[in-house]
């Protein structure tokens, strides 16, 4: 039993938070940093070493020239299973605790097959990948899943997801967790894309908006370095904000004039079809833009302006430092960013745009997968979770 009566191990999680930056630190450095008594520090370090959250190294040289033992975060202590499920495809990975990808697959997995078939297929994919790469289930600290629809984060259940028949209220964490024997966290795809992009590409940005323009439109909000989900997990659902130019267009949600019904990939594909151009989905739209189809180029620029119009208000309201644009349509690159920038810079207040960066996603179609891993890592390595893992040793 590592935990003792005076509860001094309770701070081990906080100590681990300091070491998570990857720098090796000696006992003396840690005493100085934390103000802890040497004996308390030793106890916490022992507990973290026992669980392999940290490892001792002998690389550091103390001031006396003698090698001193230093401690560093062990990103290979556990592995994470991460999945980003889209309408028809999934991207699945095993990562370490620093989101380094150890194994990865992009597979066909239609979400409209319903939860049991889709999640069953995901479970087998995870098991296959673990076996193939030589990891065991008991090394897995958690599973992160992103879904293409609204999710009540507290319960991990989808709520009236429009493109996911049969999924409404389905207990995803319980279903998958009971089969894999590890905790399962679920969120909507754009929230985890925001997490992934912030972690991997923009860690310095305290306030970031990740906007996904795909079949639908939504955004993930990083506020003060944390994901802002709102009261029910519905924050950032900007696809159904009304835009002036779309008042005669009916949205799939039943309302008139939603942003998504004007500027979403599905809407653009439908408009191209009406003009006699073959386009089924947002990928086709991007494909047409790439080969220089004039109608598609005009549509996508206009879509950029429409999205920019909504974002201009959000910039005034939220004052982000960075807006990252992702999703299928963002692969049209400058064609969509140009319209977006044009409207935001002309419509938002100068103070809010003075240092505003508007950029395409660096992670591209891997943002959600990396973000699903980040969601798990942040949960498992939160000081409270680490303390609890120690008391149960
Ligand atoms: Zn709508």
Short mmCIF file of C-alpha atoms and ligand atoms in Angstrom, two decimals:
data_model
loop_
_atom_site.label_atom_id
_atom_site.label_comp_id
_atom_site.label_asym_id
_atom_site.label_seq_id
_atom_site.Cartn_x
_atom_site.Cartn_y
_atom_site.Cartn_z
CA UNK A 1 0.00 0.00 0.00
CA UNK A 2 1.55 3.24 -1.09
CA UNK A 3 -0.97 5.68 0.22
CA UNK A 4 -0.55 6.54 3.88
CA UNK A 5 -2.65 7.89 6.66
CA UNK A 6 -1.55 11.51 6.39
CA UNK A 7 -2.59 11.62 2.74
CA UNK A 8 0.71 13.03 1.51
CA UNK A 9 0.44 11.06 -1.75
CA UNK A 10 -2.59 13.15 -2.65
CA UNK A 11 -0.26 15.64 -4.35
CA UNK A 12 1.43 13.14 -6.64
CA UNK A 13 -0.82 14.13 -9.55
CA UNK A 14 0.18 17.77 -9.20
CA UNK A 15 3.83 16.74 -9.20
CA UNK A 16 3.28 14.75 -12.38
CA UNK A 17 1.71 17.84 -14.00
CA UNK A 18 5.01 19.66 -13.52
CA UNK A 19 6.99 16.82 -15.09
CA UNK A 20 4.66 16.41 -18.07
CA UNK A 21 6.60 19.02 -20.06
CA UNK A 22 9.18 16.28 -20.62
CA UNK A 23 12.10 18.03 -18.86
CA UNK A 24 14.05 15.82 -16.47
CA UNK A 25 14.33 17.35 -13.00
CA UNK A 26 16.38 16.38 -9.98
CA UNK A 27 15.01 16.12 -6.45
CA UNK A 28 16.68 19.42 -5.57
CA UNK A 29 15.03 21.17 -8.52
CA UNK A 30 11.65 19.72 -7.59
CA UNK A 31 12.01 20.77 -3.94
CA UNK A 32 12.75 24.28 -5.14
CA UNK A 33 9.83 24.28 -7.59
CA UNK A 34 7.20 22.86 -5.26
CA UNK A 35 8.35 23.95 -1.81
CA UNK A 36 7.70 20.40 -0.60
CA UNK A 37 9.70 18.78 2.19
CA UNK A 38 12.24 16.29 0.82
CA UNK A 39 10.49 13.36 2.54
CA UNK A 40 7.09 14.28 1.09
CA UNK A 41 8.62 14.72 -2.35
CA UNK A 42 10.36 11.35 -2.10
CA UNK A 43 7.10 9.63 -1.25
CA UNK A 44 5.30 11.18 -4.22
CA UNK A 45 8.15 10.39 -6.59
CA UNK A 46 8.19 6.77 -5.39
CA UNK A 47 4.47 6.45 -6.01
CA UNK A 48 4.79 7.87 -9.53
CA UNK A 49 7.79 5.64 -10.32
CA UNK A 50 5.95 2.54 -9.06
CA UNK A 51 3.10 3.23 -11.48
CA UNK A 52 5.64 4.06 -14.22
CA UNK A 53 4.16 7.52 -14.78
CA UNK A 54 7.74 8.80 -14.41
CA UNK A 55 11.15 7.18 -14.83
CA UNK A 56 14.45 8.02 -13.14
CA UNK A 57 17.33 8.98 -15.41
CA UNK A 58 20.95 9.70 -14.57
CA UNK A 59 21.66 12.22 -17.23
CA UNK A 60 21.56 15.34 -15.13
CA UNK A 61 24.79 16.50 -13.49
CA UNK A 62 24.49 18.17 -10.10
CA UNK A 63 26.41 21.33 -9.28
CA UNK A 64 29.08 19.30 -7.51
CA UNK A 65 29.82 17.46 -10.75
CA UNK A 66 28.33 14.20 -9.44
CA UNK A 67 25.63 12.56 -11.51
CA UNK A 68 22.28 13.14 -9.83
CA UNK A 69 19.16 11.17 -10.45
CA UNK A 70 16.56 13.13 -12.37
CA UNK A 71 12.96 12.21 -13.05
CA UNK A 72 11.11 12.54 -16.29
CA UNK A 73 7.59 11.91 -17.57
CA UNK A 74 7.22 8.47 -19.12
CA UNK A 75 5.05 8.95 -22.20
CA UNK A 76 5.19 5.25 -22.92
CA UNK A 77 3.70 4.28 -19.53
CA UNK A 78 0.33 3.56 -21.13
CA UNK A 79 -1.26 3.66 -24.57
CA UNK A 80 -4.44 5.37 -25.73
CA UNK A 81 -7.00 4.15 -28.26
CA UNK A 82 -8.38 6.99 -30.35
CA UNK A 83 -11.06 7.07 -33.04
CA UNK A 84 -12.58 9.83 -35.11
CA UNK A 85 -15.78 8.53 -36.69
CA UNK A 86 -17.18 10.40 -39.67
CA UNK A 87 -20.30 9.81 -41.75
CA UNK A 88 -18.71 7.04 -43.81
CA UNK A 89 -15.09 6.70 -42.68
CA UNK A 90 -13.17 6.37 -39.45
CA UNK A 91 -9.60 7.16 -38.52
CA UNK A 92 -8.34 4.99 -35.70
CA UNK A 93 -5.04 5.09 -33.79
CA UNK A 94 -3.01 3.80 -30.89
CA UNK A 95 -0.97 6.62 -29.38
CA UNK A 96 1.38 7.09 -26.45
CA UNK A 97 0.74 9.64 -23.70
CA UNK A 98 2.31 12.39 -25.81
CA UNK A 99 -0.02 11.66 -28.79
CA UNK A 100 2.78 10.06 -30.82
CA UNK A 101 0.96 7.71 -33.19
CA UNK A 102 2.09 4.09 -32.71
CA UNK A 103 -0.39 2.55 -35.15
CA UNK A 104 -3.02 4.07 -37.40
CA UNK A 105 -5.76 2.97 -39.76
CA UNK A 106 -8.20 4.80 -42.01
CA UNK A 107 -11.15 2.53 -42.66
CA UNK A 108 -14.61 2.53 -44.11
CA UNK A 109 -17.16 2.55 -41.30
CA UNK A 110 -20.59 3.93 -42.23
CA UNK A 111 -22.09 5.53 -39.14
CA UNK A 112 -25.66 4.91 -40.40
CA UNK A 113 -25.27 1.16 -39.78
CA UNK A 114 -26.30 2.04 -36.21
CA UNK A 115 -24.37 2.04 -32.95
CA UNK A 116 -23.97 -1.69 -32.27
CA UNK A 117 -22.64 -2.59 -35.69
CA UNK A 118 -20.40 0.47 -35.94
CA UNK A 119 -19.01 0.22 -32.40
CA UNK A 120 -18.61 -3.56 -32.74
CA UNK A 121 -16.53 -2.99 -35.83
CA UNK A 122 -14.54 -0.31 -33.96
CA UNK A 123 -13.93 -2.70 -31.07
CA UNK A 124 -12.55 -5.35 -33.43
CA UNK A 125 -10.39 -2.79 -35.20
CA UNK A 126 -8.89 -1.74 -31.85
CA UNK A 127 -8.26 -5.37 -30.84
CA UNK A 128 -6.68 -6.13 -34.22
CA UNK A 129 -4.42 -3.11 -34.07
CA UNK A 130 -3.30 -3.92 -30.52
CA UNK A 131 -2.47 -7.50 -31.48
CA UNK A 132 -0.68 -6.41 -34.62
CA UNK A 133 1.48 -3.80 -32.88
CA UNK A 134 2.25 -5.93 -29.84
CA UNK A 135 0.33 -3.96 -27.19
CA UNK A 136 -2.08 -5.46 -24.68
CA UNK A 137 -5.43 -4.21 -23.46
CA UNK A 138 -4.05 -3.87 -19.92
CA UNK A 139 -1.64 -1.22 -21.22
CA UNK A 140 -4.55 0.90 -22.48
CA UNK A 141 -5.50 3.76 -20.15
CA UNK A 142 -8.58 4.87 -22.06
CA UNK A 143 -10.47 5.16 -25.31
CA UNK A 144 -11.43 8.46 -26.96
CA UNK A 145 -14.16 8.55 -29.58
CA UNK A 146 -15.32 11.46 -31.72
CA UNK A 147 -18.77 11.29 -33.29
CA UNK A 148 -20.19 13.34 -36.20
CA UNK A 149 -23.15 14.73 -34.22
CA UNK A 150 -24.09 16.45 -30.95
CA UNK A 151 -22.94 14.60 -27.82
CA UNK A 152 -23.92 15.27 -24.22
CA UNK A 153 -20.39 15.21 -22.83
CA UNK A 154 -21.28 14.24 -19.26
CA UNK A 155 -22.92 10.97 -20.35
CA UNK A 156 -21.11 10.50 -23.67
CA UNK A 157 -24.45 9.93 -25.40
CA UNK A 158 -25.38 11.36 -28.80
CA UNK A 159 -28.38 13.70 -28.73
CA UNK A 160 -30.64 13.72 -31.82
CA UNK A 161 -27.71 13.33 -34.22
CA UNK A 162 -29.08 14.12 -37.70
CA UNK A 163 -26.92 11.73 -39.75
CA UNK A 164 -26.74 8.89 -37.20
CA UNK A 165 -29.97 6.84 -37.24
CA UNK A 166 -30.38 4.69 -34.13
CA UNK A 167 -27.73 6.53 -32.11
CA UNK A 168 -29.95 8.96 -30.18
CA UNK A 169 -29.25 8.44 -26.46
CA UNK A 170 -27.14 5.32 -27.09
CA UNK A 171 -24.79 4.64 -24.11
CA UNK A 172 -21.55 4.63 -26.13
CA UNK A 173 -19.14 4.72 -23.13
CA UNK A 174 -20.91 1.86 -21.32
CA UNK A 175 -21.29 -0.31 -24.44
CA UNK A 176 -17.68 0.02 -25.57
CA UNK A 177 -16.25 0.25 -22.03
CA UNK A 178 -17.83 -3.04 -20.92
CA UNK A 179 -16.35 -4.85 -23.92
CA UNK A 180 -12.85 -3.38 -23.77
CA UNK A 181 -12.63 -3.03 -19.99
CA UNK A 182 -11.26 0.54 -20.08
CA UNK A 183 -12.83 3.99 -19.61
CA UNK A 184 -14.35 5.47 -22.77
CA UNK A 185 -14.75 9.21 -23.40
CA UNK A 186 -16.95 10.53 -26.19
CA UNK A 187 -17.36 13.98 -27.71
CA UNK A 188 -18.47 15.48 -30.99
CA UNK A 189 -15.93 15.56 -33.78
CA UNK A 190 -15.36 19.30 -33.96
CA UNK A 191 -14.62 19.59 -30.23
CA UNK A 192 -11.91 16.97 -30.45
CA UNK A 193 -10.55 18.54 -33.65
CA UNK A 194 -10.14 21.78 -31.68
CA UNK A 195 -8.38 19.86 -28.90
CA UNK A 196 -6.06 18.11 -31.35
CA UNK A 197 -5.13 21.23 -33.26
CA UNK A 198 -4.56 23.24 -30.08
CA UNK A 199 -2.36 20.53 -28.58
CA UNK A 200 -0.29 19.72 -31.64
CA UNK A 201 -0.10 22.92 -33.66
CA UNK A 202 -1.15 25.91 -31.53
CA UNK A 203 -0.31 25.20 -27.89
CA UNK A 204 0.61 28.85 -27.34
CA UNK A 205 -2.90 30.11 -28.23
CA UNK A 206 -4.98 30.70 -25.09
CA UNK A 207 -8.14 31.39 -27.09
CA UNK A 208 -8.78 29.48 -30.29
CA UNK A 209 -11.75 28.75 -32.54
CA UNK A 210 -11.62 25.65 -34.72
CA UNK A 211 -14.19 25.82 -37.48
CA UNK A 212 -15.04 22.69 -39.40
CA UNK A 213 -16.52 23.17 -42.83
CA UNK A 214 -17.52 19.79 -44.19
CA UNK A 215 -20.92 18.40 -45.05
CA UNK A 216 -22.10 20.47 -42.11
CA UNK A 217 -20.53 23.38 -40.23
CA UNK A 218 -19.60 23.63 -36.56
CA UNK A 219 -16.90 25.01 -34.32
CA UNK A 220 -14.90 23.96 -31.29
CA UNK A 221 -13.95 26.62 -28.74
CA UNK A 222 -10.74 26.68 -26.72
CA UNK A 223 -11.15 29.32 -24.01
CA UNK A 224 -8.30 29.96 -21.59
CA UNK A 225 -6.57 26.83 -22.92
CA UNK A 226 -9.56 24.61 -22.13
CA UNK A 227 -12.28 23.24 -24.34
CA UNK A 228 -15.51 25.16 -23.73
CA UNK A 229 -18.45 22.77 -24.13
CA UNK A 230 -21.23 24.88 -22.66
CA UNK A 231 -23.97 23.74 -20.29
CA UNK A 232 -25.09 20.72 -22.34
CA UNK A 233 -22.15 20.26 -24.69
CA UNK A 234 -23.83 22.16 -27.50
CA UNK A 235 -21.46 25.16 -27.58
CA UNK A 236 -20.12 26.03 -31.01
CA UNK A 237 -22.98 24.67 -33.08
CA UNK A 238 -22.85 27.64 -35.43
CA UNK A 239 -24.11 25.78 -38.51
CA UNK A 240 -27.67 26.73 -37.67
CA UNK A 241 -27.15 30.44 -37.17
CA UNK A 242 -29.34 32.30 -39.63
CA UNK A 243 -27.63 34.18 -42.45
CA UNK A 244 -29.32 36.91 -44.45
CA UNK A 245 -28.54 35.47 -47.89
CA UNK A 246 -30.17 32.14 -47.16
CA UNK A 247 -33.68 33.10 -46.17
CA UNK A 248 -35.31 31.08 -48.94
CA UNK A 249 -33.27 27.95 -48.19
CA UNK A 250 -34.65 25.20 -45.94
CA UNK A 251 -32.06 23.53 -43.69
CA UNK A 252 -32.12 19.86 -42.70
CA UNK A 253 -32.93 21.07 -39.18
CA UNK A 254 -36.23 22.44 -40.54
CA UNK A 255 -35.40 26.13 -40.16
CA UNK A 256 -34.90 28.64 -42.94
CA UNK A 257 -31.62 30.28 -43.80
CA UNK A 258 -29.09 28.34 -41.69
CA UNK A 259 -25.39 28.92 -42.42
CA UNK A 260 -24.95 25.21 -43.12
CA UNK A 261 -27.79 25.19 -45.67
CA UNK A 262 -25.96 27.92 -47.60
CA UNK A 263 -22.26 27.23 -47.10
CA UNK A 264 -21.98 23.56 -46.04
CA UNK A 265 -20.45 20.99 -48.39
CA UNK A 266 -23.75 19.17 -48.90
CA UNK A 267 -25.48 22.43 -49.80
CA UNK A 268 -22.76 23.38 -52.29
CA UNK A 269 -22.86 19.94 -53.91
CA UNK A 270 -26.66 20.23 -54.26
CA UNK A 271 -26.32 23.65 -55.84
CA UNK A 272 -23.74 22.36 -58.33
CA UNK A 273 -26.05 19.48 -59.26
CA UNK A 274 -28.83 21.98 -59.87
CA UNK A 275 -26.49 23.73 -62.30
CA UNK A 276 -25.79 20.44 -64.07
CA UNK A 277 -22.38 19.75 -62.50
CA UNK A 278 -21.86 16.25 -61.06
CA UNK A 279 -21.08 16.56 -57.31
CA UNK A 280 -22.25 14.24 -54.52
CA UNK A 281 -20.52 15.63 -51.45
CA UNK A 282 -18.01 18.11 -50.07
CA UNK A 283 -15.04 16.10 -51.39
CA UNK A 284 -16.42 16.37 -54.91
CA UNK A 285 -16.78 20.13 -54.44
CA UNK A 286 -13.11 20.40 -53.41
CA UNK A 287 -12.11 18.18 -56.32
CA UNK A 288 -13.91 20.50 -58.73
CA UNK A 289 -12.23 23.55 -57.17
CA UNK A 290 -8.85 21.89 -57.63
CA UNK A 291 -9.42 21.36 -61.34
CA UNK A 292 -10.57 24.96 -61.70
CA UNK A 293 -14.31 24.48 -62.24
CA UNK A 294 -15.58 28.07 -62.29
CA UNK A 295 -18.94 27.39 -60.66
CA UNK A 296 -17.33 25.45 -57.82
CA UNK A 297 -14.67 28.12 -57.29
CA UNK A 298 -17.31 30.85 -57.12
CA UNK A 299 -19.46 28.83 -54.75
CA UNK A 300 -16.61 28.06 -52.39
CA UNK A 301 -15.45 31.67 -52.27
CA UNK A 302 -18.98 32.76 -51.50
CA UNK A 303 -19.20 30.06 -48.83
CA UNK A 304 -16.02 31.48 -47.29
CA UNK A 305 -17.70 34.90 -47.12
CA UNK A 306 -20.89 33.46 -45.59
CA UNK A 307 -18.91 31.64 -42.91
CA UNK A 308 -16.81 34.77 -42.45
CA UNK A 309 -19.96 36.78 -41.84
CA UNK A 310 -20.94 34.57 -38.90
CA UNK A 311 -17.35 34.38 -37.64
CA UNK A 312 -17.05 38.19 -37.71
CA UNK A 313 -19.67 38.37 -34.95
CA UNK A 314 -18.00 35.55 -33.05
CA UNK A 315 -14.65 37.36 -33.24
CA UNK A 316 -16.24 40.46 -31.70
CA UNK A 317 -17.93 38.38 -29.03
CA UNK A 318 -15.11 35.98 -28.13
CA UNK A 319 -11.88 37.69 -29.26
CA UNK A 320 -9.92 34.56 -30.27
CA UNK A 321 -6.18 34.75 -31.02
CA UNK A 322 -6.44 32.09 -33.72
CA UNK A 323 -9.15 30.80 -36.03
CA UNK A 324 -8.26 27.41 -37.50
CA UNK A 325 -10.26 26.22 -40.48
CA UNK A 326 -10.62 22.47 -40.94
CA UNK A 327 -12.97 19.90 -42.45
CA UNK A 328 -13.17 18.65 -46.05
CA UNK A 329 -13.97 22.03 -47.57
CA UNK A 330 -10.89 23.64 -45.95
CA UNK A 331 -8.80 21.50 -48.29
CA UNK A 332 -9.71 23.99 -50.98
CA UNK A 333 -7.15 26.14 -49.11
CA UNK A 334 -6.86 29.79 -50.06
CA UNK A 335 -10.05 29.69 -52.14
CA UNK A 336 -12.07 29.40 -48.96
CA UNK A 337 -9.74 31.28 -46.58
CA UNK A 338 -9.68 34.37 -48.83
CA UNK A 339 -13.42 35.00 -48.55
CA UNK A 340 -13.37 34.28 -44.86
CA UNK A 341 -10.52 36.70 -44.14
CA UNK A 342 -12.03 39.39 -46.35
CA UNK A 343 -15.26 39.50 -44.34
CA UNK A 344 -13.78 39.00 -40.87
CA UNK A 345 -11.18 41.74 -41.25
CA UNK A 346 -13.70 44.20 -42.65
CA UNK A 347 -16.56 43.40 -40.26
CA UNK A 348 -14.90 42.72 -36.89
CA UNK A 349 -13.62 45.40 -34.56
CA UNK A 350 -9.98 46.46 -35.11
CA UNK A 351 -8.96 45.62 -31.55
CA UNK A 352 -10.23 42.06 -32.00
CA UNK A 353 -8.52 41.52 -35.37
CA UNK A 354 -5.26 43.34 -34.63
CA UNK A 355 -3.39 40.12 -33.81
CA UNK A 356 -5.87 37.60 -35.14
CA UNK A 357 -4.47 34.68 -37.13
CA UNK A 358 -6.76 32.87 -39.59
CA UNK A 359 -5.21 29.69 -40.87
CA UNK A 360 -5.91 26.24 -42.31
CA UNK A 361 -5.66 23.23 -40.00
CA UNK A 362 -2.15 21.80 -39.78
CA UNK A 363 -3.32 18.34 -38.77
CA UNK A 364 -5.92 18.16 -41.54
CA UNK A 365 -7.96 14.96 -41.40
CA UNK A 366 -5.93 13.70 -38.41
CA UNK A 367 -7.03 16.53 -36.10
CA UNK A 368 -9.99 14.59 -34.71
CA UNK A 369 -8.01 11.42 -34.12
CA UNK A 370 -5.23 13.26 -32.28
CA UNK A 371 -7.84 15.23 -30.34
CA UNK A 372 -9.58 12.02 -29.25
CA UNK A 373 -6.26 10.92 -27.77
CA UNK A 374 -5.74 14.33 -26.11
CA UNK A 375 -9.19 14.06 -24.51
CA UNK A 376 -8.19 10.76 -22.89
CA UNK A 377 -4.69 11.90 -21.90
CA UNK A 378 -5.98 15.06 -20.22
CA UNK A 379 -8.54 12.99 -18.34
CA UNK A 380 -6.16 10.23 -17.22
CA UNK A 381 -3.31 12.57 -16.28
CA UNK A 382 -5.46 15.15 -14.49
CA UNK A 383 -3.99 15.47 -10.96
CA UNK A 384 -7.15 14.06 -9.33
CA UNK A 385 -7.18 10.98 -11.62
CA UNK A 386 -3.49 10.29 -10.98
CA UNK A 387 -4.01 10.56 -7.21
CA UNK A 388 -6.90 8.11 -7.44
CA UNK A 389 -4.85 5.66 -9.52
CA UNK A 390 -2.24 5.68 -6.75
CA UNK A 391 -4.65 5.06 -3.89
CA UNK A 392 -6.01 2.01 -5.72
CA UNK A 393 -2.61 0.35 -6.23
ZN1 LIG B 1 -30.33 24.40 -39.66
#
